[in-house]
Amino acid sequence: METLTVSGTLDSLGAIAKYVMTAAESAGLDKKSTYKLRLAVDEIATNIIMHGYEEAGLTGKLDISSDRQESTLTICIEDTGARYDPYEMVTVESEELNKHLEERRMGGLGVYLAIQGVDQYFYQRVGEKNRNIFVVNCQ
């Protein structure tokens, strides 16, 4: 599939979801894997837009690409927003899981669940770009 380039705004989330769903269908993913992949990409894309662009006072784009290999589908999001490493959030969110329910703060588990929902997840900072890579195994 061709790379999808969208503005770094919340209005772009629908187009991103459609792109991911099309890539998943082309790769033959089952409904459960497709849902988890779409959810993971949506969570990270939302955080890029909210934290990497809006809260940082920046504007920019997101480039979403897909790569289908024999046994995997890889979705990659690149952006030029502020550095945002989801693994830093996962540490905080994992600690929240160990607290009693009444001690936990509301929300904040999206990144943790997103990363757990795909077979492999990688974050890289390459020059001035953030790169988020999601890999799911195809049956």
PDB file of C-alpha atoms in Angstrom:
ATOM      1  CA  MET A   1       0.000   0.000   0.000  1.00  0.00           C
ATOM      2  CA  GLU A   2       1.035   3.555  -0.550  1.00  0.00           C
ATOM      3  CA  THR A   3       2.009   5.707   2.398  1.00  0.00           C
ATOM      4  CA  LEU A   4      -0.823   7.756   3.879  1.00  0.00           C
ATOM      5  CA  THR A   5       0.097  11.294   4.900  1.00  0.00           C
ATOM      6  CA  VAL A   6      -2.351  13.151   7.136  1.00  0.00           C
ATOM      7  CA  SER A   7      -2.300  16.327   9.198  1.00  0.00           C
ATOM      8  CA  GLY A   8      -1.370  15.971  12.845  1.00  0.00           C
ATOM      9  CA  THR A   9      -4.898  16.686  14.052  1.00  0.00           C
ATOM     10  CA  LEU A  10      -7.591  14.574  15.662  1.00  0.00           C
ATOM     11  CA  ASP A  11      -9.639  14.917  12.449  1.00  0.00           C
ATOM     12  CA  SER A  12      -7.145  12.545  10.812  1.00  0.00           C
ATOM     13  CA  LEU A  13      -7.906   9.568  13.070  1.00  0.00           C
ATOM     14  CA  GLY A  14     -10.708   8.300  10.820  1.00  0.00           C
ATOM     15  CA  ALA A  15      -8.451   8.180   7.764  1.00  0.00           C
ATOM     16  CA  ILE A  16      -5.753   6.423   9.787  1.00  0.00           C
ATOM     17  CA  ALA A  17      -8.226   3.805  11.027  1.00  0.00           C
ATOM     18  CA  LYS A  18      -9.483   3.196   7.472  1.00  0.00           C
ATOM     19  CA  TYR A  19      -5.895   2.749   6.237  1.00  0.00           C
ATOM     20  CA  VAL A  20      -5.118   0.233   9.002  1.00  0.00           C
ATOM     21  CA  MET A  21      -8.343  -1.693   8.369  1.00  0.00           C
ATOM     22  CA  THR A  22      -7.580  -1.904   4.645  1.00  0.00           C
ATOM     23  CA  ALA A  23      -4.016  -3.106   5.305  1.00  0.00           C
ATOM     24  CA  ALA A  24      -5.287  -5.697   7.804  1.00  0.00           C
ATOM     25  CA  GLU A  25      -7.895  -6.967   5.360  1.00  0.00           C
ATOM     26  CA  SER A  26      -5.295  -7.226   2.585  1.00  0.00           C
ATOM     27  CA  ALA A  27      -3.054  -9.214   4.937  1.00  0.00           C
ATOM     28  CA  GLY A  28      -5.894 -11.564   5.843  1.00  0.00           C
ATOM     29  CA  LEU A  29      -5.916 -10.738   9.559  1.00  0.00           C
ATOM     30  CA  ASP A  30      -8.801 -12.121  11.587  1.00  0.00           C
ATOM     31  CA  LYS A  31     -11.276  -9.735  13.252  1.00  0.00           C
ATOM     32  CA  LYS A  32      -9.658  -9.931  16.684  1.00  0.00           C
ATOM     33  CA  SER A  33      -6.143  -9.167  15.401  1.00  0.00           C
ATOM     34  CA  THR A  34      -7.502  -6.395  13.171  1.00  0.00           C
ATOM     35  CA  TYR A  35      -9.318  -4.805  16.099  1.00  0.00           C
ATOM     36  CA  LYS A  36      -6.240  -4.933  18.349  1.00  0.00           C
ATOM     37  CA  LEU A  37      -4.017  -3.459  15.639  1.00  0.00           C
ATOM     38  CA  ARG A  38      -6.470  -0.653  14.880  1.00  0.00           C
ATOM     39  CA  LEU A  39      -6.808   0.107  18.586  1.00  0.00           C
ATOM     40  CA  ALA A  40      -3.023   0.159  19.085  1.00  0.00           C
ATOM     41  CA  VAL A  41      -2.413   2.451  16.111  1.00  0.00           C
ATOM     42  CA  ASP A  42      -5.287   4.728  17.146  1.00  0.00           C
ATOM     43  CA  GLU A  43      -3.961   5.061  20.705  1.00  0.00           C
ATOM     44  CA  ILE A  44      -0.424   5.924  19.628  1.00  0.00           C
ATOM     45  CA  ALA A  45      -1.601   8.257  16.833  1.00  0.00           C
ATOM     46  CA  THR A  46      -3.862  10.068  19.306  1.00  0.00           C
ATOM     47  CA  ASN A  47      -0.951  10.503  21.714  1.00  0.00           C
ATOM     48  CA  ILE A  48       1.294  11.783  18.919  1.00  0.00           C
ATOM     49  CA  ILE A  49      -1.321  14.365  17.996  1.00  0.00           C
ATOM     50  CA  MET A  50      -2.166  15.383  21.562  1.00  0.00           C
ATOM     51  CA  HIS A  51       1.298  15.312  23.153  1.00  0.00           C
ATOM     52  CA  GLY A  52       3.727  15.507  20.235  1.00  0.00           C
ATOM     53  CA  TYR A  53       1.932  18.290  18.401  1.00  0.00           C
ATOM     54  CA  GLU A  54      -0.861  20.075  20.292  1.00  0.00           C
ATOM     55  CA  GLU A  55       0.616  20.222  23.812  1.00  0.00           C
ATOM     56  CA  ALA A  56       4.051  21.015  22.380  1.00  0.00           C
ATOM     57  CA  GLY A  57       2.598  23.903  20.356  1.00  0.00           C
ATOM     58  CA  LEU A  58       3.691  22.287  17.092  1.00  0.00           C
ATOM     59  CA  THR A  59       1.998  21.420  13.829  1.00  0.00           C
ATOM     60  CA  GLY A  60       2.913  18.685  11.444  1.00  0.00           C
ATOM     61  CA  LYS A  61       1.929  15.527   9.674  1.00  0.00           C
ATOM     62  CA  LEU A  62       1.841  11.802  10.287  1.00  0.00           C
ATOM     63  CA  ASP A  63       3.063   9.361   7.656  1.00  0.00           C
ATOM     64  CA  ILE A  64       1.518   5.905   7.953  1.00  0.00           C
ATOM     65  CA  SER A  65       2.926   3.037   5.923  1.00  0.00           C
ATOM     66  CA  SER A  66       2.368  -0.689   5.809  1.00  0.00           C
ATOM     67  CA  ASP A  67       4.538  -3.599   4.793  1.00  0.00           C
ATOM     68  CA  ARG A  68       3.191  -7.098   4.239  1.00  0.00           C
ATOM     69  CA  GLN A  69       5.703  -9.913   4.474  1.00  0.00           C
ATOM     70  CA  GLU A  70       4.985 -13.625   4.273  1.00  0.00           C
ATOM     71  CA  SER A  71       3.977 -14.007   7.915  1.00  0.00           C
ATOM     72  CA  THR A  72       3.683 -10.438   9.256  1.00  0.00           C
ATOM     73  CA  LEU A  73       1.985  -7.109   8.707  1.00  0.00           C
ATOM     74  CA  THR A  74       3.917  -4.043   9.828  1.00  0.00           C
ATOM     75  CA  ILE A  75       2.372  -0.614  10.279  1.00  0.00           C
ATOM     76  CA  CYS A  76       4.727   2.334  10.786  1.00  0.00           C
ATOM     77  CA  ILE A  77       3.824   5.853  11.938  1.00  0.00           C
ATOM     78  CA  GLU A  78       6.376   8.634  11.518  1.00  0.00           C
ATOM     79  CA  ASP A  79       5.957  12.167  12.810  1.00  0.00           C
ATOM     80  CA  THR A  80       8.032  15.274  13.453  1.00  0.00           C
ATOM     81  CA  GLY A  81       6.360  16.184  16.741  1.00  0.00           C
ATOM     82  CA  ALA A  82       8.076  16.484  20.084  1.00  0.00           C
ATOM     83  CA  ARG A  83       9.851  13.322  21.217  1.00  0.00           C
ATOM     84  CA  TYR A  84       7.241  10.933  22.608  1.00  0.00           C
ATOM     85  CA  ASP A  85       8.467   7.487  23.613  1.00  0.00           C
ATOM     86  CA  PRO A  86       5.457   5.325  24.545  1.00  0.00           C
ATOM     87  CA  TYR A  87       7.723   2.947  26.481  1.00  0.00           C
ATOM     88  CA  GLU A  88       8.213   5.703  29.046  1.00  0.00           C
ATOM     89  CA  MET A  89       4.432   5.734  29.577  1.00  0.00           C
ATOM     90  CA  VAL A  90       4.231   1.926  29.814  1.00  0.00           C
ATOM     91  CA  THR A  91       6.452   1.943  32.908  1.00  0.00           C
ATOM     92  CA  VAL A  92       4.117   4.371  34.654  1.00  0.00           C
ATOM     93  CA  GLU A  93       1.026   2.501  33.515  1.00  0.00           C
ATOM     94  CA  SER A  94       2.384  -0.879  34.633  1.00  0.00           C
ATOM     95  CA  GLU A  95       2.911   0.568  38.104  1.00  0.00           C
ATOM     96  CA  GLU A  96      -0.729   1.715  38.117  1.00  0.00           C
ATOM     97  CA  LEU A  97      -1.843  -1.884  37.534  1.00  0.00           C
ATOM     98  CA  ASN A  98      -0.214  -2.925  40.812  1.00  0.00           C
ATOM     99  CA  LYS A  99      -2.267  -0.445  42.862  1.00  0.00           C
ATOM    100  CA  HIS A 100      -5.616  -1.189  44.443  1.00  0.00           C
ATOM    101  CA  LEU A 101      -8.514  -0.141  42.224  1.00  0.00           C
ATOM    102  CA  GLU A 102      -9.491   2.783  44.459  1.00  0.00           C
ATOM    103  CA  GLU A 103      -5.890   4.100  44.353  1.00  0.00           C
ATOM    104  CA  ARG A 104      -5.609   4.135  40.560  1.00  0.00           C
ATOM    105  CA  ARG A 105      -6.051   7.319  38.601  1.00  0.00           C
ATOM    106  CA  MET A 106      -8.708   7.396  35.914  1.00  0.00           C
ATOM    107  CA  GLY A 107      -7.534   6.521  32.401  1.00  0.00           C
ATOM    108  CA  GLY A 108      -3.899   6.294  31.434  1.00  0.00           C
ATOM    109  CA  LEU A 109      -3.690   2.645  30.425  1.00  0.00           C
ATOM    110  CA  GLY A 110      -4.133   3.138  26.683  1.00  0.00           C
ATOM    111  CA  VAL A 111      -0.456   2.926  25.733  1.00  0.00           C
ATOM    112  CA  TYR A 112       0.036  -0.163  27.872  1.00  0.00           C
ATOM    113  CA  LEU A 113      -2.950  -1.908  26.293  1.00  0.00           C
ATOM    114  CA  ALA A 114      -1.918  -0.790  22.793  1.00  0.00           C
ATOM    115  CA  ILE A 115       1.557  -2.264  23.072  1.00  0.00           C
ATOM    116  CA  GLN A 116       0.200  -5.462  24.620  1.00  0.00           C
ATOM    117  CA  GLY A 117      -2.302  -5.790  21.745  1.00  0.00           C
ATOM    118  CA  VAL A 118       0.251  -6.357  18.982  1.00  0.00           C
ATOM    119  CA  ASP A 119       2.856  -9.080  18.563  1.00  0.00           C
ATOM    120  CA  GLN A 120       5.775  -6.624  18.475  1.00  0.00           C
ATOM    121  CA  TYR A 121       6.069  -2.897  19.019  1.00  0.00           C
ATOM    122  CA  PHE A 122       9.111  -0.679  18.520  1.00  0.00           C
ATOM    123  CA  TYR A 123       9.784   3.016  19.071  1.00  0.00           C
ATOM    124  CA  GLN A 124      12.722   4.830  17.501  1.00  0.00           C
ATOM    125  CA  ARG A 125      13.824   8.448  17.397  1.00  0.00           C
ATOM    126  CA  VAL A 126      15.524   8.949  14.040  1.00  0.00           C
ATOM    127  CA  GLY A 127      16.913  12.454  13.680  1.00  0.00           C
ATOM    128  CA  GLU A 128      13.938  14.765  14.191  1.00  0.00           C
ATOM    129  CA  LYS A 129      11.357  12.029  13.651  1.00  0.00           C
ATOM    130  CA  ASN A 130       9.510   9.663  15.934  1.00  0.00           C
ATOM    131  CA  ARG A 131       8.932   6.226  14.457  1.00  0.00           C
ATOM    132  CA  ASN A 132       6.344   3.847  15.926  1.00  0.00           C
ATOM    133  CA  ILE A 133       6.316   0.338  14.464  1.00  0.00           C
ATOM    134  CA  PHE A 134       3.549  -2.220  15.038  1.00  0.00           C
ATOM    135  CA  VAL A 135       4.008  -5.837  13.915  1.00  0.00           C
ATOM    136  CA  VAL A 136       1.293  -8.474  13.884  1.00  0.00           C
ATOM    137  CA  ASN A 137       1.650 -12.080  12.846  1.00  0.00           C
ATOM    138  CA  CYS A 138      -0.578 -13.246  10.008  1.00  0.00           C
ATOM    139  CA  GLN A 139      -2.153 -16.695  10.090  1.00  0.00           C
TER     140      GLN A 139
END
